[in-house]
CSV table of C-alpha atoms in Angstrom, one decimal:
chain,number,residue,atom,x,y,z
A,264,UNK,CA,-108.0,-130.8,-187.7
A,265,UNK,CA,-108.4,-134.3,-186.2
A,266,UNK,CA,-104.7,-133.5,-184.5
A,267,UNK,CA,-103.3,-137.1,-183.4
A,268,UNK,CA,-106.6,-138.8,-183.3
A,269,UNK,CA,-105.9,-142.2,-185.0
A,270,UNK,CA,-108.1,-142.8,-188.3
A,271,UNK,CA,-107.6,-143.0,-192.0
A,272,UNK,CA,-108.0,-139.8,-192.7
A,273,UNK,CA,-106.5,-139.6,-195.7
A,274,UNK,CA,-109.2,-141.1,-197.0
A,275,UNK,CA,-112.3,-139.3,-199.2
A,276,UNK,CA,-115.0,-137.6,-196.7
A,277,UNK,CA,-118.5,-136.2,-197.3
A,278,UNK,CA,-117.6,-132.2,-195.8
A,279,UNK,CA,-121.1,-130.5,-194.3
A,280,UNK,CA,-121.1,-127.0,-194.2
A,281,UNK,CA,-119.2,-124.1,-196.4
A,282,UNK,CA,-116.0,-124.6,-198.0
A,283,UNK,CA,-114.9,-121.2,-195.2
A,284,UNK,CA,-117.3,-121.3,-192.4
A,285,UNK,CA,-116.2,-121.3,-189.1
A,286,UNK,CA,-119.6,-121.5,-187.7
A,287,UNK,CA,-122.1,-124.0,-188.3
A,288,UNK,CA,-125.0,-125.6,-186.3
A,289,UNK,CA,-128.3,-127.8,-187.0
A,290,UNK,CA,-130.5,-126.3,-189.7
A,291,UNK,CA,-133.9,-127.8,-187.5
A,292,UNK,CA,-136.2,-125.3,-185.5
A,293,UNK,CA,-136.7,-126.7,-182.2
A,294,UNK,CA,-139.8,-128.5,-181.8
A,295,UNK,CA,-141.4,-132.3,-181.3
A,296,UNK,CA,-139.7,-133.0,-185.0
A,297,UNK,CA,-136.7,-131.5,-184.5
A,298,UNK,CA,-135.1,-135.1,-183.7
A,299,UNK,CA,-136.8,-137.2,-186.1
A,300,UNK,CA,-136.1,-134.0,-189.2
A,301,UNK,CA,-132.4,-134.1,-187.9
A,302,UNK,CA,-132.1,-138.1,-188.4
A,303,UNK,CA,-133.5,-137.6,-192.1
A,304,UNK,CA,-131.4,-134.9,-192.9
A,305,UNK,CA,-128.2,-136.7,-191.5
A,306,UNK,CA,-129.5,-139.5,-193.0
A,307,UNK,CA,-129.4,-138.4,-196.6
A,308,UNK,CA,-125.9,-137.2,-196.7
A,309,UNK,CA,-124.8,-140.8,-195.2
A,310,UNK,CA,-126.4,-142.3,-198.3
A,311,UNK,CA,-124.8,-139.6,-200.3
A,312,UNK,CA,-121.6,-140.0,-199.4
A,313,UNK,CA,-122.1,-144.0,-199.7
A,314,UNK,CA,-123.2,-143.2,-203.6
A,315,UNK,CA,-119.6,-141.5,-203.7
A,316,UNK,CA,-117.8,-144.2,-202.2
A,317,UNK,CA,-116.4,-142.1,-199.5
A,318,UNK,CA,-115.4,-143.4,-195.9
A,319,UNK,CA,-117.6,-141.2,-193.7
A,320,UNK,CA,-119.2,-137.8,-193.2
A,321,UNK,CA,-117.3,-135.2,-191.2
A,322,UNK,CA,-119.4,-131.8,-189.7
A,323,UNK,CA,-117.0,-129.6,-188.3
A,324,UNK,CA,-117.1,-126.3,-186.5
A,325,UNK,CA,-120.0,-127.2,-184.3
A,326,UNK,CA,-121.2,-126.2,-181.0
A,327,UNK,CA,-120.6,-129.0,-178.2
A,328,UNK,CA,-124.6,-128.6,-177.7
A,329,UNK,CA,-125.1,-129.3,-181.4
A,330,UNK,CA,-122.8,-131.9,-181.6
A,331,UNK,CA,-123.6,-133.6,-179.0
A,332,UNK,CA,-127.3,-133.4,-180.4
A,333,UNK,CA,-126.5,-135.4,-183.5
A,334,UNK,CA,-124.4,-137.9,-181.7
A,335,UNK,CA,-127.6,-138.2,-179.6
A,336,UNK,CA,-129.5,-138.9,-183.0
A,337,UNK,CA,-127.1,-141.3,-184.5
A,338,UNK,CA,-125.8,-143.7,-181.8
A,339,UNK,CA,-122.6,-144.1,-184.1
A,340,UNK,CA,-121.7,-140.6,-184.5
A,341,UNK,CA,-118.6,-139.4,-182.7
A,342,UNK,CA,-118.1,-135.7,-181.0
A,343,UNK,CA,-114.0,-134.5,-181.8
A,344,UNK,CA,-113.2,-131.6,-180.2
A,345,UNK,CA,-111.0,-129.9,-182.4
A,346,UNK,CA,-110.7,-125.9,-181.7
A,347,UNK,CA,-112.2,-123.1,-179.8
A,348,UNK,CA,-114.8,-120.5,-180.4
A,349,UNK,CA,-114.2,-116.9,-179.6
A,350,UNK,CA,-117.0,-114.7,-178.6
A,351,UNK,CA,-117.4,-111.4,-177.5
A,352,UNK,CA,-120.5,-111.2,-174.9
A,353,UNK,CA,-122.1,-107.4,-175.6
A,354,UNK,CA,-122.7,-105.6,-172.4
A,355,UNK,CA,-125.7,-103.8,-172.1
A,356,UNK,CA,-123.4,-100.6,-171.7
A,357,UNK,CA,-121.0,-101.3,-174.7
A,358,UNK,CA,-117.4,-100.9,-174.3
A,359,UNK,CA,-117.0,-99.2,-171.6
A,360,UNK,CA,-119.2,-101.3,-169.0
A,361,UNK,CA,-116.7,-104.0,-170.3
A,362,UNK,CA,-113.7,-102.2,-169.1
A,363,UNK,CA,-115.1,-101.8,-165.7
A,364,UNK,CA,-115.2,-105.9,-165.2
A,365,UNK,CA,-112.0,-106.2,-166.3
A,366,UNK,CA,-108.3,-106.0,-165.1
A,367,UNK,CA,-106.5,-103.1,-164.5
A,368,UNK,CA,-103.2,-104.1,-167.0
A,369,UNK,CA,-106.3,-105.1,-169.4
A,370,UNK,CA,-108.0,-101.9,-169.1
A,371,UNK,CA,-105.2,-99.8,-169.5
A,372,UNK,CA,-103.9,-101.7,-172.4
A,373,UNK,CA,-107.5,-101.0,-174.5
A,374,UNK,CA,-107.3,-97.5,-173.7
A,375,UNK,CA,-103.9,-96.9,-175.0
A,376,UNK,CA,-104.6,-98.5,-178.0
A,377,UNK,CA,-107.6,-96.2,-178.6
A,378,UNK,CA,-106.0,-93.4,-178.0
A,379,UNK,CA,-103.4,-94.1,-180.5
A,380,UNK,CA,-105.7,-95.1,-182.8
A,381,UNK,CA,-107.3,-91.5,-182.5
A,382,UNK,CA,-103.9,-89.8,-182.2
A,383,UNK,CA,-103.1,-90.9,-185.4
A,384,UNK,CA,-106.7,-88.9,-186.7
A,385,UNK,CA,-108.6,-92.0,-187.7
A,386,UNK,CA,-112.1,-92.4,-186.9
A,387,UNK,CA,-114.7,-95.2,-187.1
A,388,UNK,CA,-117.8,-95.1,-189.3
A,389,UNK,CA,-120.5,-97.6,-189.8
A,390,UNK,CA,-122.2,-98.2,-193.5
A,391,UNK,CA,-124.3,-100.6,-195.4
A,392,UNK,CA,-121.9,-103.3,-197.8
A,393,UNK,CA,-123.9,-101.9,-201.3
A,394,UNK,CA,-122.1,-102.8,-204.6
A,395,UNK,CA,-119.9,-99.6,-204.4
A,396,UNK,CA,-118.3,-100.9,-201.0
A,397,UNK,CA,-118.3,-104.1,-202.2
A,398,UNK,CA,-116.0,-103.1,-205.1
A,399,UNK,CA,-113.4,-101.4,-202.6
A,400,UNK,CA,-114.1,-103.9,-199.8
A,401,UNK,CA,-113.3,-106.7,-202.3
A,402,UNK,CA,-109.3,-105.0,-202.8
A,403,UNK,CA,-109.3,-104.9,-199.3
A,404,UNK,CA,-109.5,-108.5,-198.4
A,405,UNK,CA,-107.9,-109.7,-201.0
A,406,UNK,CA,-104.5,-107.8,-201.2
A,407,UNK,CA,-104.6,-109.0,-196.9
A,408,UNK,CA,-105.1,-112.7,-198.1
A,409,UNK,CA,-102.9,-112.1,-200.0
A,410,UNK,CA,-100.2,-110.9,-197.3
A,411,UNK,CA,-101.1,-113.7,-195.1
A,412,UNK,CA,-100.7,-116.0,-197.8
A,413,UNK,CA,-104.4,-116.8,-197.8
A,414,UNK,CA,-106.4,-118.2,-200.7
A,415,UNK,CA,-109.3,-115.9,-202.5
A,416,UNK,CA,-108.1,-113.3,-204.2
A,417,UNK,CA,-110.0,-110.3,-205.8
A,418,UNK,CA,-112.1,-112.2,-208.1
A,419,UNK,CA,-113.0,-114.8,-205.3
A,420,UNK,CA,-114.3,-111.9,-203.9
A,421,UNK,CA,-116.4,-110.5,-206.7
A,422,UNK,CA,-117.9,-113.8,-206.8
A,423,UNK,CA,-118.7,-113.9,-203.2
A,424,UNK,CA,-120.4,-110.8,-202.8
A,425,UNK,CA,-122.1,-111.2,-206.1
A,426,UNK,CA,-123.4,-113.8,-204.7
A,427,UNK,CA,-124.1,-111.9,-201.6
A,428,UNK,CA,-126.2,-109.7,-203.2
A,429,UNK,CA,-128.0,-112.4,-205.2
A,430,UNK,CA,-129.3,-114.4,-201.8
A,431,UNK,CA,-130.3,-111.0,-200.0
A,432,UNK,CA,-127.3,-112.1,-197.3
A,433,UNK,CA,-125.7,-108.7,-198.2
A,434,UNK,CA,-128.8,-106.8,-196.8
A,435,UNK,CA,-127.6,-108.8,-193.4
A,436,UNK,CA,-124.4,-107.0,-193.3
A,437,UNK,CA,-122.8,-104.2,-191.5
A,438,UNK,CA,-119.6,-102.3,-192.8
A,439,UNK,CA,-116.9,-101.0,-189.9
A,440,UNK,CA,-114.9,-98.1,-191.5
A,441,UNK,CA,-111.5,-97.0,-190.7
A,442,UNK,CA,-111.3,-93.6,-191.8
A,443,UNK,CA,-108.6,-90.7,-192.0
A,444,UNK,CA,-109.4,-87.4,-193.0
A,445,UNK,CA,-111.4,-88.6,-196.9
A,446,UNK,CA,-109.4,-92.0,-197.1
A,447,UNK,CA,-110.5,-95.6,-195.9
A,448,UNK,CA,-107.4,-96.7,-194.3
A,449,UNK,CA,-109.3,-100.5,-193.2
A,450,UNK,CA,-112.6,-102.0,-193.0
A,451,UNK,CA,-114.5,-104.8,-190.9
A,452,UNK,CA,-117.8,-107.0,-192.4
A,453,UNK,CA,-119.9,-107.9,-190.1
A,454,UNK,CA,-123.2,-110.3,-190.5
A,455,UNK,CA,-126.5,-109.6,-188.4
A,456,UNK,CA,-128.3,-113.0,-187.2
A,457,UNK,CA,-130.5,-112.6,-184.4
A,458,UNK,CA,-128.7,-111.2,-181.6
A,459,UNK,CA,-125.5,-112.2,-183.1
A,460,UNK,CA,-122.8,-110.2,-185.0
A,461,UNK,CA,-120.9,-112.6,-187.4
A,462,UNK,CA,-117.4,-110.9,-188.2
A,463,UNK,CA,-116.3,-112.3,-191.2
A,464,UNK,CA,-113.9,-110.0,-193.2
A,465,UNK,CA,-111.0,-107.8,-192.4
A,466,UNK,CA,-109.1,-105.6,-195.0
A,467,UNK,CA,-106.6,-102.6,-194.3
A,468,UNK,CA,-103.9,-100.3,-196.8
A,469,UNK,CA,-100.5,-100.9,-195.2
A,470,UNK,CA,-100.4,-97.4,-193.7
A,471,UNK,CA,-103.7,-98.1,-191.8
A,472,UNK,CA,-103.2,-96.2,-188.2
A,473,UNK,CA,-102.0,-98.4,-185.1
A,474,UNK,CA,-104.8,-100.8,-183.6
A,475,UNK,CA,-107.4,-100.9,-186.2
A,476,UNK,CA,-108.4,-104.2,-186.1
A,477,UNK,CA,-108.9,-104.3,-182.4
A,478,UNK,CA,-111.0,-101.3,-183.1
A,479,UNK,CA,-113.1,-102.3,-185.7
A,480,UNK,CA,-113.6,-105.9,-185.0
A,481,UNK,CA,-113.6,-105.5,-180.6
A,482,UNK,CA,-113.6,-102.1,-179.2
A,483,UNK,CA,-116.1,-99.8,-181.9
A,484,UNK,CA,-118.3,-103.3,-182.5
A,485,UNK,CA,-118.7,-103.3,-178.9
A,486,UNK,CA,-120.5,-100.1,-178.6
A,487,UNK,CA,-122.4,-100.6,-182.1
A,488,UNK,CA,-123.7,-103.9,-181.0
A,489,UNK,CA,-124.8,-102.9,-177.7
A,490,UNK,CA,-126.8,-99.6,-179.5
A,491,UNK,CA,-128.4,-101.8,-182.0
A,492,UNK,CA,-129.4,-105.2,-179.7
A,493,UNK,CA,-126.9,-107.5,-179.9
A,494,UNK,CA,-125.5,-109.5,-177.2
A,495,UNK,CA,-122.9,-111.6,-178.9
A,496,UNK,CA,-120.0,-111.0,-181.4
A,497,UNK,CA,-118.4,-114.0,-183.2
A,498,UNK,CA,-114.9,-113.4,-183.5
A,499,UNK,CA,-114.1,-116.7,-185.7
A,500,UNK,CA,-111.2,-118.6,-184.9
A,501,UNK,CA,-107.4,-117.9,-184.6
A,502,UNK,CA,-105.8,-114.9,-182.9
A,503,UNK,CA,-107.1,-116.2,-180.0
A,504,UNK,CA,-104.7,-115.0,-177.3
A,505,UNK,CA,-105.1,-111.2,-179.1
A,506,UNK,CA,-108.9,-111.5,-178.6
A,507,UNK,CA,-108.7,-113.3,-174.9
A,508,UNK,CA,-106.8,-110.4,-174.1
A,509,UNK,CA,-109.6,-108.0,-175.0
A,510,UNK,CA,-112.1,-109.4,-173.4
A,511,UNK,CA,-113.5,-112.6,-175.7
A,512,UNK,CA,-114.5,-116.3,-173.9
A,513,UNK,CA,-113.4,-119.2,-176.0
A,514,UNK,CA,-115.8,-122.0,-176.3
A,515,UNK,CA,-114.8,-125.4,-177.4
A,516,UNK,CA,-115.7,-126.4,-181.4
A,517,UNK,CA,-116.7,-130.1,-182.3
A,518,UNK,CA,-116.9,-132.0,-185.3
A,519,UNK,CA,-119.1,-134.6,-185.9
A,520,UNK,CA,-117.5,-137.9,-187.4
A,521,UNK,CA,-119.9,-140.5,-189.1
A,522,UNK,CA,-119.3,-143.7,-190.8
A,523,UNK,CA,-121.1,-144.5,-193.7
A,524,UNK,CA,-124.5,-146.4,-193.3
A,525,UNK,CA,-124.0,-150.0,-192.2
A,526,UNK,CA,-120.1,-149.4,-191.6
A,527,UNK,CA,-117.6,-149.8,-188.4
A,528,UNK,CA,-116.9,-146.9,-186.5
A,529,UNK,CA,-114.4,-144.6,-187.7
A,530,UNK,CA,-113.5,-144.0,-183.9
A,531,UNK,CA,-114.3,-145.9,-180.8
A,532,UNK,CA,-116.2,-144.2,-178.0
A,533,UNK,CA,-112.5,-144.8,-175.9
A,534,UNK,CA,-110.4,-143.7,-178.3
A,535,UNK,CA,-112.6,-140.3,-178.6
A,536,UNK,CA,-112.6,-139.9,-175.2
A,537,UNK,CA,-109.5,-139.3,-174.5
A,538,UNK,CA,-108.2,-137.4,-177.1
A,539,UNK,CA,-111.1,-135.0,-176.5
A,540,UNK,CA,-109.8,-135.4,-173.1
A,541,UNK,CA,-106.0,-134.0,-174.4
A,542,UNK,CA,-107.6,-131.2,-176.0
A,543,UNK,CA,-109.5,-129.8,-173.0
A,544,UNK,CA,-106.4,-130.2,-171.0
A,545,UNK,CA,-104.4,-128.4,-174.1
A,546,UNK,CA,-106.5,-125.5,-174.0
A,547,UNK,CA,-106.5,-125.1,-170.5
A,548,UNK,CA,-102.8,-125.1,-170.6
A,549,UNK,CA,-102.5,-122.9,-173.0
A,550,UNK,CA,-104.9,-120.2,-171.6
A,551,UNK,CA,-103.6,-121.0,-167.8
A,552,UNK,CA,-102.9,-117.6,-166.8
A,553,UNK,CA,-106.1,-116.6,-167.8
A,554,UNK,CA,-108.8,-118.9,-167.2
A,555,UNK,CA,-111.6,-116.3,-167.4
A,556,UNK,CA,-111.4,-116.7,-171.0
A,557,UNK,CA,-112.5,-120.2,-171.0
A,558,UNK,CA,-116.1,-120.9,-170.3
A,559,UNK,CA,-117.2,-123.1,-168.3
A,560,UNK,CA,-117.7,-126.1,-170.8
A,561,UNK,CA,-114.5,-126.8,-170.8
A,562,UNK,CA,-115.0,-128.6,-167.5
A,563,UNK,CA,-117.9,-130.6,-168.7
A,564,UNK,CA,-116.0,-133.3,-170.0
């Protein structure tokens, strides 16, 4: 994650957030003690992670805003970009207000795909995650971890939405169905937050029909989300070129690297400087042809 950043990372580190979150952010409301809340709660896990005799405290998959908010906090803290964020902004008119902004060779490339989708006789349907789903859902995912040679298998799932259920974060969720004639050929879980959709799993039979992940997880969300009042859909990260391509922005993720209480810094202000300077120039690269899918904070560096 760190890329060619020099360190000791091989060392023991103090990991905030979930094991498989690709999204996380400060757990303070705003308000007048936001900042001095924030300092206690970083804080504790720096004496934490002293108690365990690791080197340091690493909070990954933040917002630049977010990040940079903590650094703010702890004078000692260091901001690392080290990926990008895809999101999907929700136009008030769904899908196809997005077509009309975009380009031509774009637009035509989501309507094909559509249409071969429905050629094929598949259709998109939208259900709760109860147990029964969860039971089928739970296959799913696993036997497509399984193809992409991805940990969790059918009894990680089990426990996950078990768990799910037990926490009430199940009631948050929204099931994309991929259907054909009585069969589900592929499904897409989605979590509610606010005005956010969080896509989060993706499972499919081998003979699912052509496009349906673009159409479960971009094109169909699009419409749902805009008919239910949400303005955002969090794509999580890879794929991103596919999901540029179909209209997503990619914002830049930051971890957070602290040392221990009373410690050196990990990484000097210099040294983060410029490799978050190679990764801005990295992406930028990367993504030249089509510099509409970066957003603009890419440039605030």
């Amino acid at each position: 994650m760190v890329g060619d950043l020099p360190g000791i990372w091989d060392e023991q580190y103090l990991w905030l957030g979930g094991h498989r979150v690709t999204a996380n952010s400060l757990i303070c409301i705003n308000g007048r003690q936001e900042k001095l809340v924030a300092k206690k709660l970083i804080q504790s896990a720096r004496v934490y992670a002293a108690k365990k005799n690791y080197s340091g405290v690493i909070w990954p998959f933040l917002s630049v805003n977010d990040a940079n908010k903590i650094a703010e906090y702890c004078p000692d803290a260091r901001v690392i970009l080290h990926s990008a964020d895809p999101i999907l902004h929700v136009p008030a008119g769904g899908f196809l207000q997005l077509t009309r902004s975009a380009k031509r060779s774009d637009r035509k490339k989501w309507l094909q795909e559509i249409k071969s989708f429905h050629s094929y006789g598949a259709t998109v349907e939208w259900k709760s995650l109860d147990i029964e789903m969860m039971q089928f859902a739970g296959r799913l995912i696993a036997e497509n971890r399984r193809k992409y040679g991805s940990s969790g298998g059918l009894e990680w799932m089990t426990r996950t939405f078990s768990a799910q259920l037990e926490s009430k974060v199940a009631e948050k969720a929204v099931v994309a169905l991929c259907r054909l004639g009585s069969s589900v050929k592929a499904i897409a879980i989605f979590y509610r937050h606010r005005d956010w959709l969080y896509g989060r799993y993706w499972g499919s039979e081998k003979d699912h029909p052509p496009y349906s992940y673009y159409v479960l997880t971009q094109y169909a969300a699009l419409d749902w989300a805009s008919q239910h009042g949400f303005r955002h859909i969090h794509l999580s990260i890879s794929a991103w070129e596919s999901k540029v391509r179909r209209g997503a922005v990619l914002y830049p993720l930051a971890m957070v690297i602290l040392p221990i209480q009373n410690k050196p810094n990990l990484v000097s202000k210099q040294v983060a400087y410029e490799h978050n300077m190679s990764v801005v120039e990295h992406w930028k690269n990367r993504f030249a042809t089509r510099p509409e899918g970066l957003d603009l904070s890419w440039s605030n560096w």
